[in-house]
CSV table of C-alpha atoms in Angstrom, one decimal:
chain,number,residue,atom,x,y,z
N,1,GLU,CA,103.2,85.1,193.6
N,2,ILE,CA,103.7,83.3,196.8
N,3,VAL,CA,105.7,85.3,199.3
N,4,LEU,CA,107.9,83.6,201.9
N,5,THR,CA,108.8,85.5,205.0
N,6,GLN,CA,111.7,84.3,207.1
N,7,SER,CA,112.4,85.2,210.7
N,8,PRO,CA,114.5,86.3,212.4
N,9,ALA,CA,116.7,88.1,209.8
N,10,THR,CA,119.7,87.4,212.1
N,11,LEU,CA,120.2,84.8,214.8
N,12,SER,CA,123.1,85.2,217.2
N,13,LEU,CA,124.0,82.0,218.9
N,14,SER,CA,127.0,80.1,220.3
N,15,PRO,CA,128.3,76.7,219.1
N,16,GLY,CA,126.4,73.9,220.7
N,17,GLU,CA,123.2,76.0,221.0
N,18,ARG,CA,119.9,75.1,219.3
N,19,ALA,CA,118.8,77.2,216.4
N,20,THR,CA,115.2,77.6,215.3
N,21,LEU,CA,114.5,79.3,212.0
N,22,SER,CA,111.0,80.2,210.7
N,23,CYS,CA,109.6,80.4,207.2
N,24,ARG,CA,106.0,81.6,206.7
N,25,ALA,CA,104.2,81.5,203.3
N,26,SER,CA,101.6,83.9,202.1
N,27,GLN,CA,99.4,81.0,201.2
N,28,SER,CA,99.5,77.2,201.7
N,29,VAL,CA,102.3,75.4,200.0
N,30,GLY,CA,101.5,72.0,201.4
N,31,THR,CA,104.8,70.4,202.2
N,32,TYR,CA,106.4,71.6,199.0
N,33,LEU,CA,109.1,73.5,200.7
N,34,ALA,CA,112.9,73.2,200.6
N,35,TRP,CA,115.7,74.7,202.8
N,36,TYR,CA,119.1,75.7,201.6
N,37,GLN,CA,122.3,76.7,203.4
N,38,GLN,CA,124.6,79.3,202.0
N,39,LYS,CA,128.1,80.0,203.4
N,40,ALA,CA,129.9,83.2,202.6
N,41,GLY,CA,131.2,83.3,199.0
N,42,GLN,CA,129.6,80.0,198.1
N,43,ALA,CA,126.5,78.8,196.3
N,44,PRO,CA,123.5,77.6,198.2
N,45,ARG,CA,123.3,73.9,199.1
N,46,LEU,CA,120.1,71.9,199.4
N,47,LEU,CA,119.5,70.8,203.0
N,48,ILE,CA,115.8,69.8,203.3
N,49,TYR,CA,113.2,68.9,200.7
N,50,GLU,CA,109.5,68.4,201.0
N,51,ALA,CA,109.5,70.2,204.3
N,52,SER,CA,111.1,67.4,206.4
N,53,ASN,CA,113.4,65.2,204.3
N,54,ARG,CA,117.1,65.7,204.6
N,55,ALA,CA,119.1,65.8,201.3
N,56,THR,CA,121.9,63.4,200.7
N,57,GLY,CA,124.8,63.8,203.1
N,58,ILE,CA,123.0,66.3,205.4
N,59,PRO,CA,123.7,65.7,209.1
N,60,ALA,CA,120.9,64.6,211.4
N,61,ARG,CA,121.2,67.7,213.5
N,62,PHE,CA,119.2,69.5,210.8
N,63,THR,CA,115.5,68.9,211.0
N,64,GLY,CA,112.7,70.5,208.9
N,65,SER,CA,109.1,70.5,210.0
N,66,GLY,CA,105.8,72.2,209.1
N,67,SER,CA,103.1,72.2,206.5
N,68,GLY,CA,100.7,74.7,205.0
N,69,THR,CA,102.0,78.1,205.7
N,70,ASP,CA,104.3,77.7,208.7
N,71,PHE,CA,107.7,75.9,208.5
N,72,THR,CA,110.7,75.5,210.8
N,73,LEU,CA,114.3,74.5,210.3
N,74,THR,CA,115.9,73.4,213.5
N,75,ILE,CA,119.6,72.8,214.1
N,76,SER,CA,119.8,70.9,217.3
N,77,SER,CA,123.4,71.8,218.3
N,78,LEU,CA,125.3,74.3,216.2
N,79,ASP,CA,128.5,73.2,214.8
N,80,PRO,CA,131.1,75.9,213.8
N,81,GLU,CA,130.5,75.0,210.2
N,82,ASP,CA,126.7,75.8,210.5
N,83,PHE,CA,127.2,79.5,210.8
N,84,ALA,CA,125.8,80.6,207.5
N,85,SER,CA,122.6,82.0,205.8
N,86,TYR,CA,119.6,79.8,205.3
N,87,TYR,CA,116.8,80.2,202.7
N,88,CYS,CA,113.5,78.5,202.2
N,89,GLN,CA,112.0,77.9,198.8
N,90,GLN,CA,108.4,77.0,197.9
N,91,ARG,CA,107.8,74.6,195.1
N,92,ILE,CA,104.0,74.3,195.0
N,93,ASP,CA,104.0,76.9,192.2
N,94,TRP,CA,106.7,75.0,190.3
N,95,PRO,CA,108.5,75.9,188.2
N,96,ARG,CA,107.9,79.5,189.3
N,97,SER,CA,109.3,78.9,192.7
N,98,THR,CA,110.2,81.7,195.1
N,99,PHE,CA,112.6,82.1,197.9
N,100,GLY,CA,112.5,83.7,201.3
N,101,GLY,CA,114.7,86.6,202.3
N,102,GLY,CA,117.0,84.4,204.4
N,103,THR,CA,118.1,84.1,208.0
N,104,LYS,CA,121.7,84.6,208.9
N,105,VAL,CA,123.0,82.5,211.8
N,106,GLU,CA,126.0,84.3,213.3
N,107,ILE,CA,128.4,83.5,216.1
N,108,LYS,CA,127.4,85.3,219.3
G,1,GLN,CA,129.3,63.5,190.4
G,2,LEU,CA,127.3,66.2,188.6
G,3,GLN,CA,129.0,69.6,188.4
G,4,LEU,CA,127.9,72.8,186.8
G,5,GLN,CA,130.1,75.8,185.8
G,6,GLU,CA,129.0,79.2,184.7
G,7,SER,CA,131.0,81.3,182.2
G,8,GLY,CA,130.5,84.5,180.4
G,9,SER,CA,131.1,88.2,180.6
G,10,GLY,CA,131.4,89.7,184.1
G,11,LEU,CA,130.8,93.3,183.0
G,12,VAL,CA,127.9,94.4,180.8
G,13,ARG,CA,127.1,98.0,179.7
G,14,PRO,CA,123.6,99.3,180.4
G,15,SER,CA,121.1,98.6,177.7
G,16,GLN,CA,123.3,95.8,176.3
G,17,THR,CA,122.8,92.0,176.5
G,18,LEU,CA,124.0,89.7,179.3
G,19,SER,CA,125.1,86.3,178.0
G,20,LEU,CA,126.1,83.4,180.2
G,21,THR,CA,126.7,79.7,179.6
G,22,CYS,CA,126.5,76.8,182.1
G,23,THR,CA,128.5,73.7,181.3
G,24,VAL,CA,127.4,70.4,182.8
G,25,SER,CA,129.9,67.7,183.6
G,26,GLY,CA,129.7,64.3,185.3
G,27,GLY,CA,126.2,63.7,183.8
G,28,ASN,CA,124.1,64.0,180.7
G,29,ILE,CA,122.0,67.2,180.2
G,30,SER,CA,119.5,65.1,178.3
G,31,PHE,CA,118.4,63.2,181.5
G,32,GLY,CA,114.7,63.0,181.3
G,33,SER,CA,113.4,64.0,184.7
G,34,THR,CA,115.5,67.1,185.0
G,35,SER,CA,115.3,70.7,184.2
G,36,TRP,CA,118.1,73.3,184.1
G,37,SER,CA,117.6,76.6,185.8
G,38,TRP,CA,119.2,80.0,186.1
G,39,ILE,CA,118.9,81.8,189.4
G,40,ARG,CA,120.4,85.1,190.5
G,41,GLN,CA,121.2,86.7,193.8
G,42,SER,CA,121.5,90.4,194.4
G,43,PRO,CA,121.6,92.3,197.7
G,44,GLY,CA,118.4,94.1,196.9
G,45,LYS,CA,116.2,91.2,195.8
G,46,GLY,CA,117.7,88.1,197.3
G,47,LEU,CA,117.4,84.8,195.4
G,48,GLU,CA,115.4,85.1,192.2
G,49,TRP,CA,114.5,82.2,189.8
G,50,ILE,CA,115.0,83.5,186.3
G,51,GLY,CA,113.8,80.5,184.2
G,52,HIS,CA,114.6,77.0,183.1
G,53,VAL,CA,114.9,74.8,180.1
G,54,TYR,CA,114.4,71.1,179.4
G,55,TYR,CA,116.8,69.1,177.2
G,56,GLY,CA,114.2,69.3,174.4
G,57,GLY,CA,114.3,73.1,174.5
G,58,THR,CA,111.0,73.8,176.3
G,59,THR,CA,111.4,76.8,178.5
G,60,THR,CA,109.5,78.6,181.3
G,61,TYR,CA,110.5,82.1,182.6
G,62,ASN,CA,109.8,84.2,185.6
G,63,PRO,CA,107.0,86.5,184.5
G,64,SER,CA,108.9,89.5,185.8
G,65,LEU,CA,111.8,88.9,183.4
G,66,ALA,CA,110.0,87.0,180.5
G,67,ARG,CA,110.1,90.0,178.1
G,68,ARG,CA,113.9,90.1,178.3
G,69,VAL,CA,115.0,86.5,178.9
G,70,THR,CA,116.0,83.7,176.6
G,71,ILE,CA,117.3,80.3,177.8
G,72,SER,CA,118.5,77.7,175.4
G,73,VAL,CA,120.2,74.3,175.5
G,74,ASP,CA,122.9,72.7,173.4
G,75,THR,CA,122.8,69.0,174.1
G,76,SER,CA,125.8,68.3,171.8
G,77,LYS,CA,128.0,70.4,174.1
G,78,ASN,CA,126.1,69.5,177.3
G,79,ARG,CA,125.4,73.1,178.2
G,80,PHE,CA,122.7,75.6,178.5
G,81,SER,CA,122.7,79.4,178.1
G,82,LEU,CA,121.1,82.6,179.4
G,83,ARG,CA,120.5,85.8,177.5
G,84,LEU,CA,119.1,88.9,179.2
G,85,THR,CA,118.5,91.9,177.1
G,86,SER,CA,118.3,95.6,177.9
G,87,VAL,CA,120.1,95.3,181.2
G,88,THR,CA,120.2,98.0,183.9
G,89,ALA,CA,122.0,98.3,187.2
G,90,ALA,CA,119.2,96.4,188.8
G,91,ASP,CA,120.4,93.3,186.9
G,92,THR,CA,123.8,93.4,188.7
G,93,ALA,CA,123.9,90.1,190.6
G,94,VAL,CA,125.6,86.8,191.1
G,95,TYR,CA,124.1,84.4,188.5
G,96,TYR,CA,123.9,80.7,189.3
G,97,CYS,CA,122.9,77.8,187.2
G,98,ALA,CA,121.4,74.7,188.9
G,99,ARG,CA,119.8,71.4,188.2
G,100,ASP,CA,116.2,70.9,189.3
G,101,ASP,CA,113.8,68.0,189.5
G,102,ILE,CA,110.6,68.2,187.6
G,103,GLY,CA,107.4,69.1,189.5
G,104,ALA,CA,106.4,70.4,192.9
G,105,SER,CA,107.3,67.1,194.6
G,106,GLY,CA,110.9,67.3,193.3
G,107,LYS,CA,113.7,67.7,195.8
G,108,GLY,CA,115.0,71.1,194.8
G,109,PHE,CA,117.9,72.9,193.1
G,110,ASP,CA,120.8,70.5,193.5
G,111,PRO,CA,123.6,70.9,192.6
G,112,TRP,CA,124.4,74.6,191.9
G,113,GLY,CA,127.2,76.1,189.9
G,114,LEU,CA,129.7,78.2,191.8
G,115,GLY,CA,128.1,81.4,190.5
G,116,THR,CA,129.4,84.3,188.5
G,117,LEU,CA,129.2,88.0,189.3
G,118,VAL,CA,127.8,90.1,186.6
G,119,THR,CA,128.1,93.9,187.0
G,120,VAL,CA,126.1,96.3,184.8
G,121,SER,CA,128.0,99.5,184.5
G,122,SER,CA,129.2,101.9,181.9
């Protein structure tokens, strides 16, 4: 099973600041990695697919990058609605995909 | 706009069977390049893919749950279902259904249902 490790577990930032979230895979997943946003009490929402492609309707302030084992989700300037948890998911082992443990972006 | 909605029992006794249904609206469950998944989220284990089904009935399960899981599809009612047998407290979680593209190059789980909390307790 491919293990995804996300860091940090919690990120405390202010609105307008830049957020940088990391996802590291236990073995190469190529670019078959997706990112999801989950707000409290809601289902996850697809943000990024194939490492760097924004899903439909996702603002340009969200950027995904990386390949192989190291991936980054960057939020260029945090909007109040961006404070949420974020999860990465590998798809190279599809359909047996796995998720990372998540990063919570909280208001400082 | 495609929407998914989970339904089923929110409380299951230990050793009994968990049963949930996901009803798909705004689209046809028989769409060819799509699979239909169940995913759960618990505080202890995070997000865990349970398994999926194609409209033709072909399934794949998470190996860690395969002995206890059955996922089926009813195209006439545009819905698919989850059965998990011999449940324990470790199966307490929010259960989501979601649409997925086929293959590693697919986009990902989108959309998701709202989720339903299932508690295993006597």
